[in-house]
Coordinates of C-alpha atoms and ligand atoms in Angstrom, one line a residue:
X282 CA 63.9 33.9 112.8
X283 CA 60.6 32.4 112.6
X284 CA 58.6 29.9 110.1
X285 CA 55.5 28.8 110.0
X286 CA 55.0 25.6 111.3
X287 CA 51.8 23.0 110.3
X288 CA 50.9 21.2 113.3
X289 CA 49.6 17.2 113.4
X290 CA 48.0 14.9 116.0
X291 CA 48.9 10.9 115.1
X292 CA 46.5 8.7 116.8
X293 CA 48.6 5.8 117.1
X294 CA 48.1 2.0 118.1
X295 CA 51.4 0.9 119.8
X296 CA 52.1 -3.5 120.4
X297 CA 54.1 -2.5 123.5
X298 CA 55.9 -6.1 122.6
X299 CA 57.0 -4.6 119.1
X300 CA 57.5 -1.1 119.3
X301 CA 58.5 1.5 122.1
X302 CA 57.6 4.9 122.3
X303 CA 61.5 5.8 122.3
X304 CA 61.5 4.3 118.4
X305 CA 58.7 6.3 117.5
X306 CA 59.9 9.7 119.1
X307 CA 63.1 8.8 116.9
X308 CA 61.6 8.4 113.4
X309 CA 59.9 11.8 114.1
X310 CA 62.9 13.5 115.1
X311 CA 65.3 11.9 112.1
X312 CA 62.4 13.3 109.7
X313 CA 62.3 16.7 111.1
X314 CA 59.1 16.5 113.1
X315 CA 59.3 18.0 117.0
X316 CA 57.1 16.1 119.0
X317 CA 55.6 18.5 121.5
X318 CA 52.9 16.4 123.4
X319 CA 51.4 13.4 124.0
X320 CA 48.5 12.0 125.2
X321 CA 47.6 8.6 126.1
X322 CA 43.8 7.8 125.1
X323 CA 43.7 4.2 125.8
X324 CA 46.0 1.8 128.1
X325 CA 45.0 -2.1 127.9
X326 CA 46.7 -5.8 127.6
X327 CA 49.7 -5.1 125.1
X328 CA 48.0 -2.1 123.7
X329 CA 48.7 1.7 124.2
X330 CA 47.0 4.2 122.3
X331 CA 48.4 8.1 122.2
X332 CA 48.3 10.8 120.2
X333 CA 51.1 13.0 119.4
X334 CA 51.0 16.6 118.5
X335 CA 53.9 17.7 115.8
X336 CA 55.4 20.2 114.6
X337 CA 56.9 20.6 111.2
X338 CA 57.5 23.5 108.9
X339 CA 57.0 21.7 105.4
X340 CA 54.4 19.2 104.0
X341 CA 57.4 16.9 102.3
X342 CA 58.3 15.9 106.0
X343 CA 54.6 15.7 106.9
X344 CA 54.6 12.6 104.2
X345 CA 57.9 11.4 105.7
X346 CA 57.2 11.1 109.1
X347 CA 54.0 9.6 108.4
X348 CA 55.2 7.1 105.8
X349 CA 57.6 6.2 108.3
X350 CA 55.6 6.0 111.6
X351 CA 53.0 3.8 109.6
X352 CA 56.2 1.8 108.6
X353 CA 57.1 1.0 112.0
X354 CA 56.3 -3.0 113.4
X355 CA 53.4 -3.1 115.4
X356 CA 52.4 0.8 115.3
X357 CA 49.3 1.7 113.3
X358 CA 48.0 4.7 113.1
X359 CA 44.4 5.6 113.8
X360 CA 43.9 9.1 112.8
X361 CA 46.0 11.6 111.3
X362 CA 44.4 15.6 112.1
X363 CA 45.9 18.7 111.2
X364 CA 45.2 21.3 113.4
X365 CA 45.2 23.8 110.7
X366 CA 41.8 22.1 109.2
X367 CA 40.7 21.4 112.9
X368 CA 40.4 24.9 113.3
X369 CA 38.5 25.5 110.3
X370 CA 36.0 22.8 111.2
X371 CA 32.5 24.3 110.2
X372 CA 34.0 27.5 109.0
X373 CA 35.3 30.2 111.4
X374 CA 32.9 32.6 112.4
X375 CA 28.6 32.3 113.9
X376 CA 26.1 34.9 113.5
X377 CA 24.5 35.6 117.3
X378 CA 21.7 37.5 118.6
X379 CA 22.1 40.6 120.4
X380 CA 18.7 39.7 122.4
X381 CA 17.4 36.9 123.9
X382 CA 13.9 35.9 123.6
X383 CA 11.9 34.5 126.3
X384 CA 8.0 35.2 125.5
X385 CA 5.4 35.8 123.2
X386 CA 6.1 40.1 124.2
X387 CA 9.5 39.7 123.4
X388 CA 8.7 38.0 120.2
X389 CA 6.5 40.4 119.3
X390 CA 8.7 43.1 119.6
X391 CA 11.9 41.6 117.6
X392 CA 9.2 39.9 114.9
X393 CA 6.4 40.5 113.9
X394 CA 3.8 42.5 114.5
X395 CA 6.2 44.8 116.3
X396 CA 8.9 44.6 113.6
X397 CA 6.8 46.1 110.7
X398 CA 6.7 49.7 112.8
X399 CA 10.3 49.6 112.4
X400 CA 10.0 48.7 108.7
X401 CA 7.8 51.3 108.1
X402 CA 9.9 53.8 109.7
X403 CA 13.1 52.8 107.8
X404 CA 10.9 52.9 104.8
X405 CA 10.0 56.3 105.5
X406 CA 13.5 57.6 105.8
X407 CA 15.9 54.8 104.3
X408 CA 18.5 56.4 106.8
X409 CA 17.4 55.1 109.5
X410 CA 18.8 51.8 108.2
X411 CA 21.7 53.2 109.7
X412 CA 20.5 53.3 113.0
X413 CA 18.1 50.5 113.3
X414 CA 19.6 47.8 111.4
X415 CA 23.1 45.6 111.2
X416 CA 24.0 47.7 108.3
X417 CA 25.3 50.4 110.7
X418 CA 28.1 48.0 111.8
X419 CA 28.2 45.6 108.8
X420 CA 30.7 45.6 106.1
X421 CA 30.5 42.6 103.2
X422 CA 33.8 41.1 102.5
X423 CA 33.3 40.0 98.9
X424 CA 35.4 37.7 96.6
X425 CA 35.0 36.2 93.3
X426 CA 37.7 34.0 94.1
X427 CA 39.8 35.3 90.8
X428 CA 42.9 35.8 92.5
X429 CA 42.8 35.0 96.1
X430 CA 46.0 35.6 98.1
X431 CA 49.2 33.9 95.2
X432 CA 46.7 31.0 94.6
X433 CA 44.9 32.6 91.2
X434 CA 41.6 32.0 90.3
X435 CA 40.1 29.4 92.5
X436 CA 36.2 28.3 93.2
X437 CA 34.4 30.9 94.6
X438 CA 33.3 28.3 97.7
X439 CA 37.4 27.7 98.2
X440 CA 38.2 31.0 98.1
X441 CA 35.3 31.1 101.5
X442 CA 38.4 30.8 104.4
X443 CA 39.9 33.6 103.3
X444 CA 36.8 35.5 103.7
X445 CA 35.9 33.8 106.8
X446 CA 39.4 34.7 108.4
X447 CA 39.1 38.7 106.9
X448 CA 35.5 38.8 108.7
X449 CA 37.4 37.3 112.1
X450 CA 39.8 39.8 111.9
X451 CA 37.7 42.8 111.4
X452 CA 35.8 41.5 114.3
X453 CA 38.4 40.5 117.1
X454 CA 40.4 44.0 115.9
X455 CA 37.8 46.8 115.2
X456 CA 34.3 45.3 116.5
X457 CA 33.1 45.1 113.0
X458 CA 30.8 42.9 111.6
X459 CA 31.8 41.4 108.7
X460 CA 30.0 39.0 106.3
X461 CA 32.2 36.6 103.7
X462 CA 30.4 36.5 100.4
X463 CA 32.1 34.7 97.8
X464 CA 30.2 34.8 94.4
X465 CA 31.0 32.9 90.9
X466 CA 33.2 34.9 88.7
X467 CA 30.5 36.9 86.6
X468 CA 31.1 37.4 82.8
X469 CA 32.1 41.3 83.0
X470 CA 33.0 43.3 85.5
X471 CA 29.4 44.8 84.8
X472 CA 27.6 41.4 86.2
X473 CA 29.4 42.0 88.9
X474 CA 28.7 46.2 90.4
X475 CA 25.0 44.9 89.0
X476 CA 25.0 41.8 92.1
X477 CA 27.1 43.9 94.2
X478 CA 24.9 46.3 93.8
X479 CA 21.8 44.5 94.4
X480 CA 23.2 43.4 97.8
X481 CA 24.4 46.6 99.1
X482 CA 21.4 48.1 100.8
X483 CA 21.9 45.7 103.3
X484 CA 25.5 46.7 104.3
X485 CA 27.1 50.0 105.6
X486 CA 30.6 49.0 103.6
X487 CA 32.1 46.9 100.8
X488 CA 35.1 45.5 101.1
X489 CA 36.3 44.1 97.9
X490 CA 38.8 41.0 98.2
X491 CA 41.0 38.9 96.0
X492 CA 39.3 40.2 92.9
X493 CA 41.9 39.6 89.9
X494 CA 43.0 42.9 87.8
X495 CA 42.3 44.5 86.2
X496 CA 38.6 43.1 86.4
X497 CA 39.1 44.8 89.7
X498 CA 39.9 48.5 88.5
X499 CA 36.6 48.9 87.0
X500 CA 34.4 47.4 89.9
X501 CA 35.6 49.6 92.3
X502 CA 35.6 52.2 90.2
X503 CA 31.4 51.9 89.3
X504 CA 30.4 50.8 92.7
X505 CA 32.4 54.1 94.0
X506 CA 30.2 56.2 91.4
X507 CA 27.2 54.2 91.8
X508 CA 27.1 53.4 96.1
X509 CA 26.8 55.7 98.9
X510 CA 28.8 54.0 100.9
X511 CA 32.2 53.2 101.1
X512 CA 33.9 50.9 98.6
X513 CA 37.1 49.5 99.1
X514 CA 39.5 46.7 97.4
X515 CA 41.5 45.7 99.9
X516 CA 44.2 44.1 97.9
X517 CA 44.8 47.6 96.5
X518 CA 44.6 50.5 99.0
X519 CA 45.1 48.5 102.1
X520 CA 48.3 46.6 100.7
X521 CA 49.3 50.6 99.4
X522 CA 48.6 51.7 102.7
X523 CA 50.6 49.5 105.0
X524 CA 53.5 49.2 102.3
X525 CA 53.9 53.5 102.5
X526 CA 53.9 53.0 106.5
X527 CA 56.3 50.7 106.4
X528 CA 58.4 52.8 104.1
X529 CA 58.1 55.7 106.0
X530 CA 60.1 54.4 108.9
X531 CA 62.1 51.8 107.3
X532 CA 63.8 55.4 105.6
X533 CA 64.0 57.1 108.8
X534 CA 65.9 53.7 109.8
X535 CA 68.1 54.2 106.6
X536 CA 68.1 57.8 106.5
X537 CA 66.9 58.0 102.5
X538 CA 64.3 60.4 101.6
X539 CA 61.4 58.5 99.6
X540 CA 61.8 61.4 96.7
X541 CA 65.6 60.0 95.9
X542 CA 65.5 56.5 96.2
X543 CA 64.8 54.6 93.2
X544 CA 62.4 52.1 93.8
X545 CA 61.5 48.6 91.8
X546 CA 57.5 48.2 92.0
X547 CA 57.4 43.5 90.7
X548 CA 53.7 42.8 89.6
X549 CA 52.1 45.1 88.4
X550 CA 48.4 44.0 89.3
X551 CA 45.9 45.0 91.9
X552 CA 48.6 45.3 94.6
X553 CA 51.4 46.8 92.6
X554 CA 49.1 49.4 90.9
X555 CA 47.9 50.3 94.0
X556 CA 51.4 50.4 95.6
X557 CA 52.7 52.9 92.5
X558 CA 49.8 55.4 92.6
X559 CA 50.0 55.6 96.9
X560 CA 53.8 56.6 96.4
X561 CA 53.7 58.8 93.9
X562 CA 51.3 60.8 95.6
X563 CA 53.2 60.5 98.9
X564 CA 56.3 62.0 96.7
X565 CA 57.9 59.1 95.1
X566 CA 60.0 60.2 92.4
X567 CA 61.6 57.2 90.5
X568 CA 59.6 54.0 90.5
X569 CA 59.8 51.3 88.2
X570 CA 57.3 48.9 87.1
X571 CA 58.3 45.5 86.4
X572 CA 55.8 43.0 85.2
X573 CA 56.4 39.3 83.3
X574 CA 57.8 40.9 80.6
X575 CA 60.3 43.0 82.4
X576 CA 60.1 47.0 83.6
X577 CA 57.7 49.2 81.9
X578 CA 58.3 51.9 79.7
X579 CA 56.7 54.6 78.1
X580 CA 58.0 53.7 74.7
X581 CA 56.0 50.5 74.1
X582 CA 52.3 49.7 74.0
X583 CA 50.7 47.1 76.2
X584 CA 47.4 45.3 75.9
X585 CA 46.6 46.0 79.6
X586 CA 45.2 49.5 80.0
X587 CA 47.0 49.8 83.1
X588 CA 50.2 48.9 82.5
X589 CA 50.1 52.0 79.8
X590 CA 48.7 54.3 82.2
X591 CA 51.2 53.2 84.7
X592 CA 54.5 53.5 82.3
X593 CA 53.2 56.8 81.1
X594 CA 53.6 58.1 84.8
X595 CA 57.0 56.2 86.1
X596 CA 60.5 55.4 85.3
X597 CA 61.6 59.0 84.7
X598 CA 65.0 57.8 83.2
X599 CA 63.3 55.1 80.7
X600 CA 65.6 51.8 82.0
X601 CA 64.7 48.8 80.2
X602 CA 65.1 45.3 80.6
X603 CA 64.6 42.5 82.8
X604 CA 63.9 42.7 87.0
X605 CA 67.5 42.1 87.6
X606 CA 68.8 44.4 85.2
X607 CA 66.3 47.4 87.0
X608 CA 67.1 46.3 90.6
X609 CA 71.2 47.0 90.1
X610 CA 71.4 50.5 92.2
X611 CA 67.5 50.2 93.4
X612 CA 66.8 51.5 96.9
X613 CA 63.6 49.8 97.6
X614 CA 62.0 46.7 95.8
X615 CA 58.5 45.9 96.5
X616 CA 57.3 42.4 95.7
X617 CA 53.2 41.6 95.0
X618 CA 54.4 39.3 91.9
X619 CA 55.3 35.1 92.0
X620 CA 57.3 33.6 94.7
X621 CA 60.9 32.9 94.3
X622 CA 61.8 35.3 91.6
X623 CA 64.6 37.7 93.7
X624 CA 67.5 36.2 93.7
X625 CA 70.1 37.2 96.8
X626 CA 73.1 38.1 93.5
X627 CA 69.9 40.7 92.8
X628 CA 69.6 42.3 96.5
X629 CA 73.7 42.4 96.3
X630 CA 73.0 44.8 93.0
X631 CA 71.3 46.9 95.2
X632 CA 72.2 50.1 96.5
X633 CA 73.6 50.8 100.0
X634 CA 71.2 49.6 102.5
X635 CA 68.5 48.3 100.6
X636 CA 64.9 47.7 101.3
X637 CA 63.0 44.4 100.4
X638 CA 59.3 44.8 100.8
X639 CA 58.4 40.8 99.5
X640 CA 54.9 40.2 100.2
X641 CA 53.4 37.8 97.4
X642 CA 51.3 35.4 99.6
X643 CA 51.8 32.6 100.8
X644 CA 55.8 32.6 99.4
X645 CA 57.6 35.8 98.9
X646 CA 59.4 36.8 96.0
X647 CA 62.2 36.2 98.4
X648 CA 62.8 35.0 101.9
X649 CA 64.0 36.7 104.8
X650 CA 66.6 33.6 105.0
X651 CA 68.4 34.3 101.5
X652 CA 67.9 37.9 101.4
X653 CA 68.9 38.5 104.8
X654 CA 72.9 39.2 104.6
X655 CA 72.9 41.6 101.9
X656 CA 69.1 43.6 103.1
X657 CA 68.9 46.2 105.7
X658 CA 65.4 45.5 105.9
X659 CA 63.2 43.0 104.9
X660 CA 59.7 43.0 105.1
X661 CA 57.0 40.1 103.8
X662 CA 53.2 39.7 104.5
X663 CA 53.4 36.8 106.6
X664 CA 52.7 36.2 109.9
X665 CA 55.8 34.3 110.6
X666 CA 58.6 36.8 110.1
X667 CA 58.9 40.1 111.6
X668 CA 58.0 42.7 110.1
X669 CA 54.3 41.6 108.2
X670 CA 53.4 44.0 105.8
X671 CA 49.8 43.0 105.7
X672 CA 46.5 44.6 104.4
X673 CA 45.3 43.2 107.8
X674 CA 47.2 46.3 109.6
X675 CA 44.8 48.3 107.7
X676 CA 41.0 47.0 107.0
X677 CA 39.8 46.7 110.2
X678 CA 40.7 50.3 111.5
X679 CA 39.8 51.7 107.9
X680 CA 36.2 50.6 108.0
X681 CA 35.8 51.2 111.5
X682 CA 37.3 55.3 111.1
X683 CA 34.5 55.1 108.0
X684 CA 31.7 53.4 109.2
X685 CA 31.8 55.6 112.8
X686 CA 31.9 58.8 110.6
X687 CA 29.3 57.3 108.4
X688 CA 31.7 58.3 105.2
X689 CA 30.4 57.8 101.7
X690 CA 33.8 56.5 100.5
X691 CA 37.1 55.7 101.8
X692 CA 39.1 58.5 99.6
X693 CA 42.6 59.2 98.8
X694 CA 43.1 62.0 102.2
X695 CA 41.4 59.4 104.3
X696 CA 44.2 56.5 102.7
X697 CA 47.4 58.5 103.2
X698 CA 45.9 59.6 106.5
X699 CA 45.9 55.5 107.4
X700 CA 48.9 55.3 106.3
X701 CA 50.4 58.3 108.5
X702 CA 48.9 57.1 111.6
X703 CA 50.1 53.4 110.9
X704 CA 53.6 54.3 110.8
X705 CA 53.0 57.3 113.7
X706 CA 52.6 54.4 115.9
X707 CA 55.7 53.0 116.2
X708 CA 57.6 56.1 118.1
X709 CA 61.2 56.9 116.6
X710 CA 63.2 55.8 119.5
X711 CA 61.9 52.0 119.1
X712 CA 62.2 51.9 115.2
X713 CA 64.8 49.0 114.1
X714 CA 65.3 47.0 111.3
X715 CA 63.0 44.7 112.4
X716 CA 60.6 46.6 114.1
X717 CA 59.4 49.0 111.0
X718 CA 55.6 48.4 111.5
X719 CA 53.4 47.7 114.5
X720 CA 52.6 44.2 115.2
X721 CA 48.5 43.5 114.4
X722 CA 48.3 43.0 117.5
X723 CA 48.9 46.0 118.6
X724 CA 46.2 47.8 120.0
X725 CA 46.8 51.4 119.0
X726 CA 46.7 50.8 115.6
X727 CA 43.0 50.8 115.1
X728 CA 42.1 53.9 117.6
X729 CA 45.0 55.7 115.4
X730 CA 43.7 54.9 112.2
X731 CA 39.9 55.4 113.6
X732 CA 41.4 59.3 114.9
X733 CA 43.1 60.1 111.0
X734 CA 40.2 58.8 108.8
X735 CA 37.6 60.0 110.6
X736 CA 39.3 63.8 110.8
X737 CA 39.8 63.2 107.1
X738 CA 36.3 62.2 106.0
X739 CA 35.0 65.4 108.1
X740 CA 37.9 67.8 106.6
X741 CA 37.1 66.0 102.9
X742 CA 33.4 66.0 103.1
X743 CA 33.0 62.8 103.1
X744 CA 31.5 61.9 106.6
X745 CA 28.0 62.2 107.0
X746 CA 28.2 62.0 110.8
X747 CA 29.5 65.4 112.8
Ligands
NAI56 N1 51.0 41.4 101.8 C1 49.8 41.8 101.5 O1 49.1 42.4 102.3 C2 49.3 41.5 100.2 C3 49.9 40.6 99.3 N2 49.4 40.4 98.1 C4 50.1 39.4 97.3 O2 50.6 40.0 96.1 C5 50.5 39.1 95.0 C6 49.7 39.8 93.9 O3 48.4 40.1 94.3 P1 47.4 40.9 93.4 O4 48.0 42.2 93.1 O5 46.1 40.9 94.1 O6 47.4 40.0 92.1 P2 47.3 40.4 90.6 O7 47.0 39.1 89.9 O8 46.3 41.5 90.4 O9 48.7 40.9 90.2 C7 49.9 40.1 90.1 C8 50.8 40.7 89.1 O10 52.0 40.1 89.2 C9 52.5 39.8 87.9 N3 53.5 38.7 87.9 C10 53.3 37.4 88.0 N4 54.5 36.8 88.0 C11 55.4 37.7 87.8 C12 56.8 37.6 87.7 N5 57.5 36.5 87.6 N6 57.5 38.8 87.5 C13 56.8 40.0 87.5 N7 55.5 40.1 87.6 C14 54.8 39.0 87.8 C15 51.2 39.4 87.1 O11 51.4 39.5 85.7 C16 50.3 40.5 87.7 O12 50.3 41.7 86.9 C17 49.9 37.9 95.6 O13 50.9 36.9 95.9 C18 49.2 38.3 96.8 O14 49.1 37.3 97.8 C19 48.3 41.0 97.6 C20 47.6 41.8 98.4 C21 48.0 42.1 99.8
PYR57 C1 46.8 39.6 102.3 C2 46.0 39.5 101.1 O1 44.9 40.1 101.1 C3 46.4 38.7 100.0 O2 47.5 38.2 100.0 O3 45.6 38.7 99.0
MG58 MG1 43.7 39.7 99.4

């Protein structure tokens, strides 16, 4: 199986008296480095100088290799890179023109005086926007940087590659535009719809991101009522929507229907809320909630709104206690909590063939490495391990089944309907254990989840396109 790997390059000065290469390749090697290219920059009287590119799965042997190399009689090392911030050089995305301009005419027509016609026609009839602006194809990705992927609240300006990478991916996969806008955390989730707000005319979607909960609940909620366009927190309904696809055929692997499995919902946040709500309505029957405090019941009273609302509407047969204690006899455990917290004695508790959805970001609740002899299947949201429930599977054909019908909102019909056509396209004769959900690079997925939400935003209303 798979693991991400973090890649350096080591410029390094070698005293071909002192040291050889061979040494060097050695140290690398002993401290769990591959070395898997090298270049020679510089050949002169004694002196080599090379860069090597290495591979390594964990930041501990990073130090090692590094400590050790530097170590080394007559090496010194000139630069250290990491590809991962090479790539990330000057941020990840460009804004280009669609049109070249070569003379006064042509400048004219894309500025002014030319440009004010247009203005004055969009002024006229503020639709028009749609048609004569970005905002047909734009969508804002927009953070406060309050709970971005496991990290927690971070500065707005770290939370920026995130963003950056969500507006790549909406690009290279859907042809959408998409602009990262990370804002300082405002005082109430009022400040916030009021800015959002402000910048919306530009934009023909909002996709909320890495917004902590439950600030989150209620900004989507008033830029829903408040916005004609669609609205979207990503962290909710996409994560909900690729964790029901994934279910769906992971129990036509298993051969459970959703209705009888019991099913352990850990973290009970943006994701998990979102999780809850998509199942029930897909016909989930028994899910528990388990939070910090352990599973959530209707009996007790809890400071967050949302934990109330959710107890009042799960865990028919009332069990108590802590995640382990819920888990014993569990189909299905879905993870958007902390990493680390499933231990593999838990997934033996489990009932036959269990499920392990555990998708907190960057480290799941579990890996696929302990959990792997006792699940049947074992999903996480990483790149690295087969079987990536993502939000990723989701956004880009979401907005671009929306924006094309010109929808209003993204509602529920047009979210189960995603869902649907995620799992549809993976046909029943290729379905395995580790094959439960198309990779993202498959290039169905966004013309099926185009087809679904656009019929649903016509048979709901909600598209204001024929
Ligand atoms: N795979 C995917 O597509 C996605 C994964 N996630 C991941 O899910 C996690 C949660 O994300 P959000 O819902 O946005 O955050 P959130 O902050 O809204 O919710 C997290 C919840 O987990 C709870 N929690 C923390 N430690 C816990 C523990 N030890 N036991 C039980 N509950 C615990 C928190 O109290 C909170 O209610 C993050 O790691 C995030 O990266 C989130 C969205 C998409
Ligand atoms: C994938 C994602 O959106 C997250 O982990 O927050
Ligand atoms: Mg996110």
């Amino acid at each position: 199986m798979s693991k991400s790997t973090m890649s350096i390059v080591l410029r390094l000065e070698i005293q071909k008296d002192q040291a050889t290469f061979g040494e060097i390749a050695t140290i690398v090697s002993d401290a769990g480095g591959d070395i898997v290219a090298i270049d020679v920059i510089k050949e002169g009287q004694g002196i080599t100088v090379r860069d090597i590119s290495i591979n390594i799965n964990d930041e501990a042997k990073q130090h090692r290799i590094i400590q050790s190399v530097d170590n080394l009689p007559g090496v010194a090392i000139k630069h250290t890179s990491d590809r991962t911030f090479l790539v990330h050089k000057g941020g990840k995305i460009a804004i280009s023109s669609k049109v070249q301009i070569d003379n006064r005419e042509e400048l004219s027509r894309v500025y002014t005086p030319e440009v004010a016609r247009v203005c004055e026609a969009i002024d006229e009839d503020v639709t028009l926007a749609s048609q004569f602006t970005i905002k047909k194809n734009t969508v804002a990705v927009i953070s406060d940087g309050t709970a971005v992927l496991g990290l927690g609240t971070i500065k707005p300006e770290a939370a920026m590659p995130v963003m950056e990478g969500k507006a790549m991916l909406f690009k290279q996969f859907a042809g959408v535009d998409a602009f990262p806008i990370c804002i300082h955390p405002q005082s109430t989730p009022e400040e916030t719809v009021k800015l959002i707000t402000s910048l919306s005319p530009t934009f023909g979607g909002i996709n909320l991101e890495d917004i902590a909960s439950p600030a989150c609940f209620d900004i989507e909620q008033k830029l829903k009522e408040q916005l004609d366009i669609p609205v979207f927190h990503d962290d909710q309904h996409g994560t909900a929507i690729v964790a029901l696809a994934g279910l769906l055929n992971a129990l036509k692997i298993v051969d459970k229907e959703l209705a009888a499995c019991k099913i352990v919902v850990c973290g009970i946040g943006a994701a998990g809320i979102a999780i809850t709500n998509m199942l029930l309505t897909a016909g989930a029957a028994n899910i528990i909630g388990v939070d910090v405090d352990g599973a959530l019941i209707r009996s007790s009273s809890y400071d967050n709104a949302s934990w109330n609302d959710i107890a009042q509407r799960t865990n028919p047969h009332q069990e108590s206690g802590s995640l382990a204690d819920v888990l014993c006899n569990a189909d299905i455990f879905i993870g958007v909590s902390a990493p680390g917290i499933v231990k593999q004695e838990q997934v033996k508790s489990m009932a036959k063939d269990p499920i392990l959805f555990a998708l907190a970001n960057p480290h799941p609740e579990i890996t696929p490495e302990e959990a792997g002899p006792y699940a049947r299947i074992m999903a996480t949201g990483r790149s690295d391990y087969p079987n990536q429930v993502n939000n990723v599977l989701c956004f880009p054909g979401i907005f671009r089944g929306a924006l094309d019908a010109r929808a209003s909102d993204i509602n529920e019909e047009m979210k189960l309907a995603a869902a649907k056509a995620i799992a549809s396209v993976i046909k029943e004769e290729e379905l395995n254990e580790d094959y439960i959900i198309p990779s993202v690079f498959n290039e169905n997925i966004v013309p099926a989840i185009r087809k679904a939400v656009m019929e649903a935003a016509q048979q709901t209303g909600a598209a204001k396109k024929e």
